[in-house]
PDB file of C-alpha atoms in Angstrom:
ATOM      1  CA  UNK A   1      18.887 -28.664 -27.200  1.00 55.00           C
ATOM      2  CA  UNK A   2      21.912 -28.495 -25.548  1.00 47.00           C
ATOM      3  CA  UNK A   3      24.405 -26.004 -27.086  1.00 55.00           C
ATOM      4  CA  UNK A   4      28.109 -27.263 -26.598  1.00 52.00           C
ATOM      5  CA  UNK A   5      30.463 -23.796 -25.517  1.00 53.00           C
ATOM      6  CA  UNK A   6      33.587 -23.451 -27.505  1.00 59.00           C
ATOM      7  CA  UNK A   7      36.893 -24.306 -25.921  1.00 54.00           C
ATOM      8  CA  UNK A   8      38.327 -21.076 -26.437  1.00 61.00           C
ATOM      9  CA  UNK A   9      35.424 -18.915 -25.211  1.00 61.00           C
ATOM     10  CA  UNK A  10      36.069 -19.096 -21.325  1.00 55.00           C
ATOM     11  CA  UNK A  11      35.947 -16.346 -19.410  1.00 66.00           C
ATOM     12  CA  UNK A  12      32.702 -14.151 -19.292  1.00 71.00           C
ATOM     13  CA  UNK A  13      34.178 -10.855 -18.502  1.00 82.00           C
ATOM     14  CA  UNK A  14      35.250 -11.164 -22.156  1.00 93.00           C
ATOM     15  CA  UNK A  15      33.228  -8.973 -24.854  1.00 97.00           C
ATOM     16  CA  UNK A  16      33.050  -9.900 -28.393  1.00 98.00           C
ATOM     17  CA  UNK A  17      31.747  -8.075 -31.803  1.00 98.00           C
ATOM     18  CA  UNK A  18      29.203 -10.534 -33.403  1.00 98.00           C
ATOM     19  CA  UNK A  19      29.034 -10.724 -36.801  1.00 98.00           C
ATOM     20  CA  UNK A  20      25.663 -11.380 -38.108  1.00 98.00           C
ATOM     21  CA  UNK A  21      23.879 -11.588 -41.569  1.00 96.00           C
ATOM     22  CA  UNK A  22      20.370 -12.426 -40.260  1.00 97.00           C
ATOM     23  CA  UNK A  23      20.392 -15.640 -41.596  1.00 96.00           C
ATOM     24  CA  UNK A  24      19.862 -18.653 -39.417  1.00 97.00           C
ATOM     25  CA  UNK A  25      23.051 -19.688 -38.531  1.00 97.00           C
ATOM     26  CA  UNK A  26      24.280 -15.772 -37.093  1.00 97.00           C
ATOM     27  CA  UNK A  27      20.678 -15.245 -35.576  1.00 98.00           C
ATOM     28  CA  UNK A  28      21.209 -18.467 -33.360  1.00 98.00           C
ATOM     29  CA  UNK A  29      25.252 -17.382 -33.041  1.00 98.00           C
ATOM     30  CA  UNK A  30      23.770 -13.742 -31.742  1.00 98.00           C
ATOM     31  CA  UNK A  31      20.787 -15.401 -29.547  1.00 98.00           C
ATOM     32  CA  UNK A  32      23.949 -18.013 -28.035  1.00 97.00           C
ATOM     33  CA  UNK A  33      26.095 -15.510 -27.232  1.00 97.00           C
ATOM     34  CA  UNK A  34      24.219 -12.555 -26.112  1.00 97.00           C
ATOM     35  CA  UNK A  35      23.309 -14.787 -23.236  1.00 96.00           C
ATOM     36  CA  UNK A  36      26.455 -15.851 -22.442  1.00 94.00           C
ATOM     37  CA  UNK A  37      29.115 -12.130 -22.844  1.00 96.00           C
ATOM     38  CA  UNK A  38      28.481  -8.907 -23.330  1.00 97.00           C
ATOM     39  CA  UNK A  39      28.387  -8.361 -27.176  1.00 98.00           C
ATOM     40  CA  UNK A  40      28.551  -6.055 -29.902  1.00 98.00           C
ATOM     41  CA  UNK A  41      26.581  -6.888 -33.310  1.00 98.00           C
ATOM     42  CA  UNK A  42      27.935  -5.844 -36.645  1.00 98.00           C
ATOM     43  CA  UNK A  43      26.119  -6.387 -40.173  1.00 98.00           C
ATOM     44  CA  UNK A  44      26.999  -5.829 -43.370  1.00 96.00           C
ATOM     45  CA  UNK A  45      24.245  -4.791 -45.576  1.00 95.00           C
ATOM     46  CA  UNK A  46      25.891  -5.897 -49.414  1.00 90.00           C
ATOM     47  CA  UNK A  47      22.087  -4.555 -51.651  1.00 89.00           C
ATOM     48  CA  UNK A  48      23.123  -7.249 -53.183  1.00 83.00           C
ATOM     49  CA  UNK A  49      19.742  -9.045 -53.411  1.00 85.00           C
ATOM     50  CA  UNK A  50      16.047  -7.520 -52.908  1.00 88.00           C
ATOM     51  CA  UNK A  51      16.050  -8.982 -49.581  1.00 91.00           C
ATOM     52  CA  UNK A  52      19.057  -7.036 -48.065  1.00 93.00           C
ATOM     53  CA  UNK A  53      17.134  -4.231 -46.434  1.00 95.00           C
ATOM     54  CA  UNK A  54      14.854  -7.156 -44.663  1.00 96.00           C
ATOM     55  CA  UNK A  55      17.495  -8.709 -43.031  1.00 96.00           C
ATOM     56  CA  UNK A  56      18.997  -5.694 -41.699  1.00 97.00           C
ATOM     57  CA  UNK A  57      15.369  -4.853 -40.263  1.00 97.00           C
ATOM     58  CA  UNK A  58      15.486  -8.359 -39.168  1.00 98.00           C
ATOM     59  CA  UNK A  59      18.667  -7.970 -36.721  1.00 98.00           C
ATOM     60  CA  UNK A  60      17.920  -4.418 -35.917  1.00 98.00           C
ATOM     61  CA  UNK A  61      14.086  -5.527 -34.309  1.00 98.00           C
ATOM     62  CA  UNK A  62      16.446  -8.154 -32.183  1.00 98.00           C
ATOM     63  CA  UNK A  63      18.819  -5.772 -30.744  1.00 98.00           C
ATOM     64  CA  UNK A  64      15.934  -3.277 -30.163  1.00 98.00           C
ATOM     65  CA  UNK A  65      14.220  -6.347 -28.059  1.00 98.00           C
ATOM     66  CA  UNK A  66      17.453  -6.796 -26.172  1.00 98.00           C
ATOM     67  CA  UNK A  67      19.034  -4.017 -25.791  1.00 98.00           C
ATOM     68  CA  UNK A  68      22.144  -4.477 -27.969  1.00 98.00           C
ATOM     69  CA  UNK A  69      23.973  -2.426 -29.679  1.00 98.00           C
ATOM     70  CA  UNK A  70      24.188  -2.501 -33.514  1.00 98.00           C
ATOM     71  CA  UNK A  71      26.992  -1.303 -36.167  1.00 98.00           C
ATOM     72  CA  UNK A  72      25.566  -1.420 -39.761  1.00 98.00           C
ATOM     73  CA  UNK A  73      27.524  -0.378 -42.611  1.00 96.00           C
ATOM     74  CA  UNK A  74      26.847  -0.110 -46.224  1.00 95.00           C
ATOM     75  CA  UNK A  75      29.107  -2.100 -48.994  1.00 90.00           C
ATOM     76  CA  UNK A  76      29.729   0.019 -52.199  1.00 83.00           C
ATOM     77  CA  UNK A  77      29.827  -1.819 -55.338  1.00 77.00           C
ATOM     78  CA  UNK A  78      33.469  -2.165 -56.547  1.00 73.00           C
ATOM     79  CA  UNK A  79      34.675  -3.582 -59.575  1.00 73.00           C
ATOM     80  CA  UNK A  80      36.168  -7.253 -59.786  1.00 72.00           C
ATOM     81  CA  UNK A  81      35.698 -10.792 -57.602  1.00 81.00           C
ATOM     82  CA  UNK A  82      32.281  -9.485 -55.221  1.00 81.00           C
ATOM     83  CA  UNK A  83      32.961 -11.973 -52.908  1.00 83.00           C
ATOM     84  CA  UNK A  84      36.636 -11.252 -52.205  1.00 87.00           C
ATOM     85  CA  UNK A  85      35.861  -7.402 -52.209  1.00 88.00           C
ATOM     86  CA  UNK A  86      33.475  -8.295 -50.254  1.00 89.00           C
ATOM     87  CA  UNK A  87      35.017 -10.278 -47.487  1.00 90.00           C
ATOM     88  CA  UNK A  88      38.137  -7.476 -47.584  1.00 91.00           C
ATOM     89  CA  UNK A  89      35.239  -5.132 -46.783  1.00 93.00           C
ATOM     90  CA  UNK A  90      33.789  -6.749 -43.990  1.00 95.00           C
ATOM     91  CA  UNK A  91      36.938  -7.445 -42.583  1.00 95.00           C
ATOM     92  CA  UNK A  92      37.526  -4.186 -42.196  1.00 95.00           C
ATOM     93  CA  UNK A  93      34.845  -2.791 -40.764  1.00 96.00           C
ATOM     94  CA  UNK A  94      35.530  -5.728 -38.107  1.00 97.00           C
ATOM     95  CA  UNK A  95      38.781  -4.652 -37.366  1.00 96.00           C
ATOM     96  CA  UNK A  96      37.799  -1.116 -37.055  1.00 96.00           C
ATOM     97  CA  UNK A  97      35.380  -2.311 -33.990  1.00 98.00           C
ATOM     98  CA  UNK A  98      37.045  -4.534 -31.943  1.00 97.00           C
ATOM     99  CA  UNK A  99      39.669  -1.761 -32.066  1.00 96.00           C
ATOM    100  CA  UNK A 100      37.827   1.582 -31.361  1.00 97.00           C
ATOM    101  CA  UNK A 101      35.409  -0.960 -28.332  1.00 97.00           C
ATOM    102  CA  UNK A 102      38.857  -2.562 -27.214  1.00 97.00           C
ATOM    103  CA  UNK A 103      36.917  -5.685 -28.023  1.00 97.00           C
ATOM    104  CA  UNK A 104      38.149  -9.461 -27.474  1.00 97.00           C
ATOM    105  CA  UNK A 105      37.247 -10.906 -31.226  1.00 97.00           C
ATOM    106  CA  UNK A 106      34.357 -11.327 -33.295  1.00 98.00           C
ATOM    107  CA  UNK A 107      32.240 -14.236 -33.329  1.00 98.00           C
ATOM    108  CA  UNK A 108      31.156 -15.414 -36.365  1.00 98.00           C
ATOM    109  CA  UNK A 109      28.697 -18.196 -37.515  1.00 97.00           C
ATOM    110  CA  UNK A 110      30.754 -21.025 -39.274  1.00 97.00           C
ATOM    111  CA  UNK A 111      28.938 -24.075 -38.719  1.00 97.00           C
ATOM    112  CA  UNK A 112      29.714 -28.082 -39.280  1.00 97.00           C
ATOM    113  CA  UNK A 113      28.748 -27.837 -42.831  1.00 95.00           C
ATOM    114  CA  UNK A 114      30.658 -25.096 -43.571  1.00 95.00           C
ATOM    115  CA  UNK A 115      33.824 -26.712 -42.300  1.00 96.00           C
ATOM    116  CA  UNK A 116      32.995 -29.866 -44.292  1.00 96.00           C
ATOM    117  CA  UNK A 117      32.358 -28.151 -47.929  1.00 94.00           C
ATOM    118  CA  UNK A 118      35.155 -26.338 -47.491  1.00 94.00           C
ATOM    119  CA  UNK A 119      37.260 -29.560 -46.992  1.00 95.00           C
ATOM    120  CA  UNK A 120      35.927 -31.329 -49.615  1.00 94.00           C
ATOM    121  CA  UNK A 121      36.867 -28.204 -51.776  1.00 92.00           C
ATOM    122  CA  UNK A 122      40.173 -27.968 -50.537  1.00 92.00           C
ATOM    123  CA  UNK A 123      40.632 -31.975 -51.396  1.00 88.00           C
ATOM    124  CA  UNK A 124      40.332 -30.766 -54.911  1.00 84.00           C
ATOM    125  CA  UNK A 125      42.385 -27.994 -55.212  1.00 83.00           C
ATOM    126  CA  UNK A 126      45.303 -30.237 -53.211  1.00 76.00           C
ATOM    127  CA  UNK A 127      47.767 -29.041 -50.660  1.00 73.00           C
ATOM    128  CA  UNK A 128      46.879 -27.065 -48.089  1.00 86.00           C
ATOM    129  CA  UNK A 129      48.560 -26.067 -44.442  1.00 90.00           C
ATOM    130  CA  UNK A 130      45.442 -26.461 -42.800  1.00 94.00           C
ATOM    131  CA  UNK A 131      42.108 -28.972 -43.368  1.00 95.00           C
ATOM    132  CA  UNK A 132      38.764 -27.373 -42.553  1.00 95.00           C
ATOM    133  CA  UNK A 133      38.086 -24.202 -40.772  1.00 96.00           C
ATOM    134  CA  UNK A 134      40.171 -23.332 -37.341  1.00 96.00           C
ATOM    135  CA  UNK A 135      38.021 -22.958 -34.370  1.00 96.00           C
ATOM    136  CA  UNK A 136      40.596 -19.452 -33.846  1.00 97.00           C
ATOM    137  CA  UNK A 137      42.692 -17.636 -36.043  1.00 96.00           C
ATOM    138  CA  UNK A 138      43.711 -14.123 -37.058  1.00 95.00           C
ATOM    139  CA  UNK A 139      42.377 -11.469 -39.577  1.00 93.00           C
ATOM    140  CA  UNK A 140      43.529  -8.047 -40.818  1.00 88.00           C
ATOM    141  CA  UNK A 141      44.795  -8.456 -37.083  1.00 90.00           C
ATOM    142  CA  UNK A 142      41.560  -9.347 -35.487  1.00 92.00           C
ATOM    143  CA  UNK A 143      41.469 -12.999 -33.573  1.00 96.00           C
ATOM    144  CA  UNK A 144      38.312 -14.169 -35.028  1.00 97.00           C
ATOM    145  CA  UNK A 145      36.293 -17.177 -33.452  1.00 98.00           C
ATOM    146  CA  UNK A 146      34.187 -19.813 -34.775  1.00 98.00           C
ATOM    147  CA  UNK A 147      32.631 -21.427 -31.858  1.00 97.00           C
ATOM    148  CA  UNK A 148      29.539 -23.179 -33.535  1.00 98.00           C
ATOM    149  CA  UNK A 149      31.532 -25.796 -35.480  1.00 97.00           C
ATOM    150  CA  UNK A 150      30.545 -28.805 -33.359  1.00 96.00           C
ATOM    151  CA  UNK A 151      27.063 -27.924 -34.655  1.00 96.00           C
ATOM    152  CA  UNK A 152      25.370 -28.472 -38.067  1.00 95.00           C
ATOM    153  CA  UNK A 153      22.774 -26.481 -39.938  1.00 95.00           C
ATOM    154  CA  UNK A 154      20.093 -27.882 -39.611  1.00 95.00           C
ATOM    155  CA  UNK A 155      20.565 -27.957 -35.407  1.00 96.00           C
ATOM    156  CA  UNK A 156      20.699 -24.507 -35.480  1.00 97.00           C
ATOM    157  CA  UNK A 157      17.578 -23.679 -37.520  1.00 97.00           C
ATOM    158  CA  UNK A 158      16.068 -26.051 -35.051  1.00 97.00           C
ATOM    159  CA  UNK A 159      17.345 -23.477 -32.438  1.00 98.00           C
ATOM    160  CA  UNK A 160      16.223 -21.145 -33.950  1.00 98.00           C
ATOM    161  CA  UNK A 161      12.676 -22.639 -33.887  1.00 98.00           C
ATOM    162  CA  UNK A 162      12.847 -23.659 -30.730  1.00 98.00           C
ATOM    163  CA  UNK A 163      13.661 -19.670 -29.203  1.00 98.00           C
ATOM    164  CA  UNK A 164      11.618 -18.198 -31.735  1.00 98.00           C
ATOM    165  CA  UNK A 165      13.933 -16.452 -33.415  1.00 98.00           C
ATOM    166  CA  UNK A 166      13.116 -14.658 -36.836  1.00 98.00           C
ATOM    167  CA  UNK A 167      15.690 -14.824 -39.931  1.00 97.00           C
ATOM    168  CA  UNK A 168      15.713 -14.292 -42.694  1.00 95.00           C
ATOM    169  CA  UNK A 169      17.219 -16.684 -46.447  1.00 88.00           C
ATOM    170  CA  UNK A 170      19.603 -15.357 -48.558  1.00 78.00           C
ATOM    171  CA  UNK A 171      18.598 -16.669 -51.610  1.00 68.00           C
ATOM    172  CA  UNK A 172      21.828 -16.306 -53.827  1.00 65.00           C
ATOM    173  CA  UNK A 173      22.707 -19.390 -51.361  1.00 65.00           C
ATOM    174  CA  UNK A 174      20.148 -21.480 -53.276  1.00 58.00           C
ATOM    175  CA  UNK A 175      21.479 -21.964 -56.675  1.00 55.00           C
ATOM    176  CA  UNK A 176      24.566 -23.511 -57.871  1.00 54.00           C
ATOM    177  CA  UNK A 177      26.034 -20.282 -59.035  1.00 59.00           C
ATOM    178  CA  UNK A 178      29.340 -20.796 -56.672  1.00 63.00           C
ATOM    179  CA  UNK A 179      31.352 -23.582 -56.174  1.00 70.00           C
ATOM    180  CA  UNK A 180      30.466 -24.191 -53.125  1.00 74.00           C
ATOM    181  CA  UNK A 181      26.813 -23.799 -53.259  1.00 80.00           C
ATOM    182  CA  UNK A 182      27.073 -26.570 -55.795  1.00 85.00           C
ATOM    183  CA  UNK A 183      29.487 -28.458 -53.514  1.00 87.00           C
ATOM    184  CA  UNK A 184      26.309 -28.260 -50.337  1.00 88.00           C
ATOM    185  CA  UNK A 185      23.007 -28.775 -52.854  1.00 83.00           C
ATOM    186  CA  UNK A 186      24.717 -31.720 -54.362  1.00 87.00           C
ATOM    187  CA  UNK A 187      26.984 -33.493 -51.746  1.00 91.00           C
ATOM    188  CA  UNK A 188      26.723 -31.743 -47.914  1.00 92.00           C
ATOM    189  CA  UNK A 189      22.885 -31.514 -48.032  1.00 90.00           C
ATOM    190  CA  UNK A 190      22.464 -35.380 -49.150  1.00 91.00           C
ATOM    191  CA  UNK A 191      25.331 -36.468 -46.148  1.00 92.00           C
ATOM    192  CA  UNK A 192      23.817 -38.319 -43.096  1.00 94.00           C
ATOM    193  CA  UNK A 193      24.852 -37.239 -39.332  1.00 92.00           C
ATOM    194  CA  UNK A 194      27.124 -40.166 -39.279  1.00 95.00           C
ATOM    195  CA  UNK A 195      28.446 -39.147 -43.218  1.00 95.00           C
ATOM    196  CA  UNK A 196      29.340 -36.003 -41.446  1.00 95.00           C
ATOM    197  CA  UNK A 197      30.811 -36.865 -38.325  1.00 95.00           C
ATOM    198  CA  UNK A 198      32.671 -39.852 -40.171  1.00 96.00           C
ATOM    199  CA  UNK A 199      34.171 -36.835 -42.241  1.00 95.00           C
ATOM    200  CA  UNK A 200      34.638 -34.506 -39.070  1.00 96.00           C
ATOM    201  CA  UNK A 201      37.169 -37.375 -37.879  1.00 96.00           C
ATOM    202  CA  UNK A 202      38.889 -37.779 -40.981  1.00 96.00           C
ATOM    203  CA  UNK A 203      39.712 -34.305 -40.931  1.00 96.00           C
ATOM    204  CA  UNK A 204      41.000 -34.166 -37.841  1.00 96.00           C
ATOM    205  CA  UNK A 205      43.178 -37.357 -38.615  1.00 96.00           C
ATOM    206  CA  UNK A 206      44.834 -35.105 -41.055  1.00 95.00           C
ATOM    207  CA  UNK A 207      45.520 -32.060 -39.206  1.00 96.00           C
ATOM    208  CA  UNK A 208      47.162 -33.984 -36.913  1.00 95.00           C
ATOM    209  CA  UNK A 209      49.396 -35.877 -39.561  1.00 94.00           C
ATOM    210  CA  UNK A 210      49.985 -32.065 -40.646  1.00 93.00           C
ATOM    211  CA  UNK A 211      50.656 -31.102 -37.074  1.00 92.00           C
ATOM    212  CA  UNK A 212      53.672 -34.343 -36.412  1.00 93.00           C
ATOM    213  CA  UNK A 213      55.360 -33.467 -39.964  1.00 89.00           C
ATOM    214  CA  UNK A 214      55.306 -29.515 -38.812  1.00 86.00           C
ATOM    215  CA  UNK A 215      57.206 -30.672 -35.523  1.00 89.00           C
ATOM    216  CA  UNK A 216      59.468 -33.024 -37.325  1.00 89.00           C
ATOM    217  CA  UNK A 217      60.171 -30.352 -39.698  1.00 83.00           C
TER     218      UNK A 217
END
């Protein structure tokens, strides 16, 4: 499988935190990467699920095999939206790294399919300044990168299975209890390679109307 380099990873004197879950797409991010820069690995453990302390096991038996060094920190139930509380925590705790390492970003696993629910949720809430996911922005002040979306899911569990690489499901993925797990079971998971790509263009069609009425402007 041939695994397409981001355009704004270049230089390899550069070191990045990694952010990884343990689920297939941030196992084959971690395996990518780790071959490519020197790299720090952060995880978020949420005991959200009865599966949480596996996948921390999961990336911790990697970096033991390769020698890389792992930040793990522990979420604390708060009160209100999990999944914004969430993010703000993880955010955090990547911000906190690439500062105290001096560290060039953090890497994290947003994939083809991620960038195409999103759209298609952001077609039905309306307006927006951007369509998608950017390949680079900034958070809390850290430039984060997402340098896997020229690749679906399903080629990167098939990287996955190619290297050998254990991960592990989170299975709160699997129902429809978010709006955009219902958006992937009932639309992204059905869409063809060419459905996708067909999308992919259309997309960038409309950044680019976005981008000539931003200069105009």
């Amino acid at each position: 499988m041939v695994i397409l380099c981001s355009s704004v990873l270049m230089s390899s004197s550069k070191r990045y935190l990694v952010a990884c879950s343990a689920g297939p797409d941030s196992m084959a991010l971690l395996d990518i990467y780790r071959r490519k820069y020197e790299v720090k690995v952060c995880h978020i453990n949420y005991h959200h699920r009865d599966t949480a302390d596996r996948d921390e096991n999961i990336i911790r038996k990697y970096c033991d095999k390769h020698g890389l060094e792992l930040f793990v920190y522990d979420y604390k139930e708060s009160r209100g939206n999990f999944q914004e509380a969430a993010r703000n925590f993880r955010y955090d705790c990547f911000s906190k790294l690439v500062d105290e390492y001096k560290l060039d970003g953090v890497l994290v696993a947003h994939h083809k399919d991620d960038l195409i629910e999103t759209y298609l949720m952001q077609r039905e809430r309306g307006s927006v300044s951007f369509y998608g996911l950017k390949e680079e922005n900034t958070v809390r002040g850290v430039r984060v990168i997402r340098p896997l979306l020229n690749m679906s899911k399903a080629e990167l569990i098939e990287y996955d299975r190619e290297h050998d690489i254990e991960y592990g499901i989170d299975e709160s993925n699997l129902g429809n209890d978010y709006k955009r797990n219902r958006i992937r079971h009932s639309t992204v998971e059905k869409m063809s390679a060419e459905k996708k790509n067909e999308i992919i263009g259309e997309i960038n069609r409309l950044n680019n109307e976005l981008r000539i009425k931003e200069e105009a402007v």
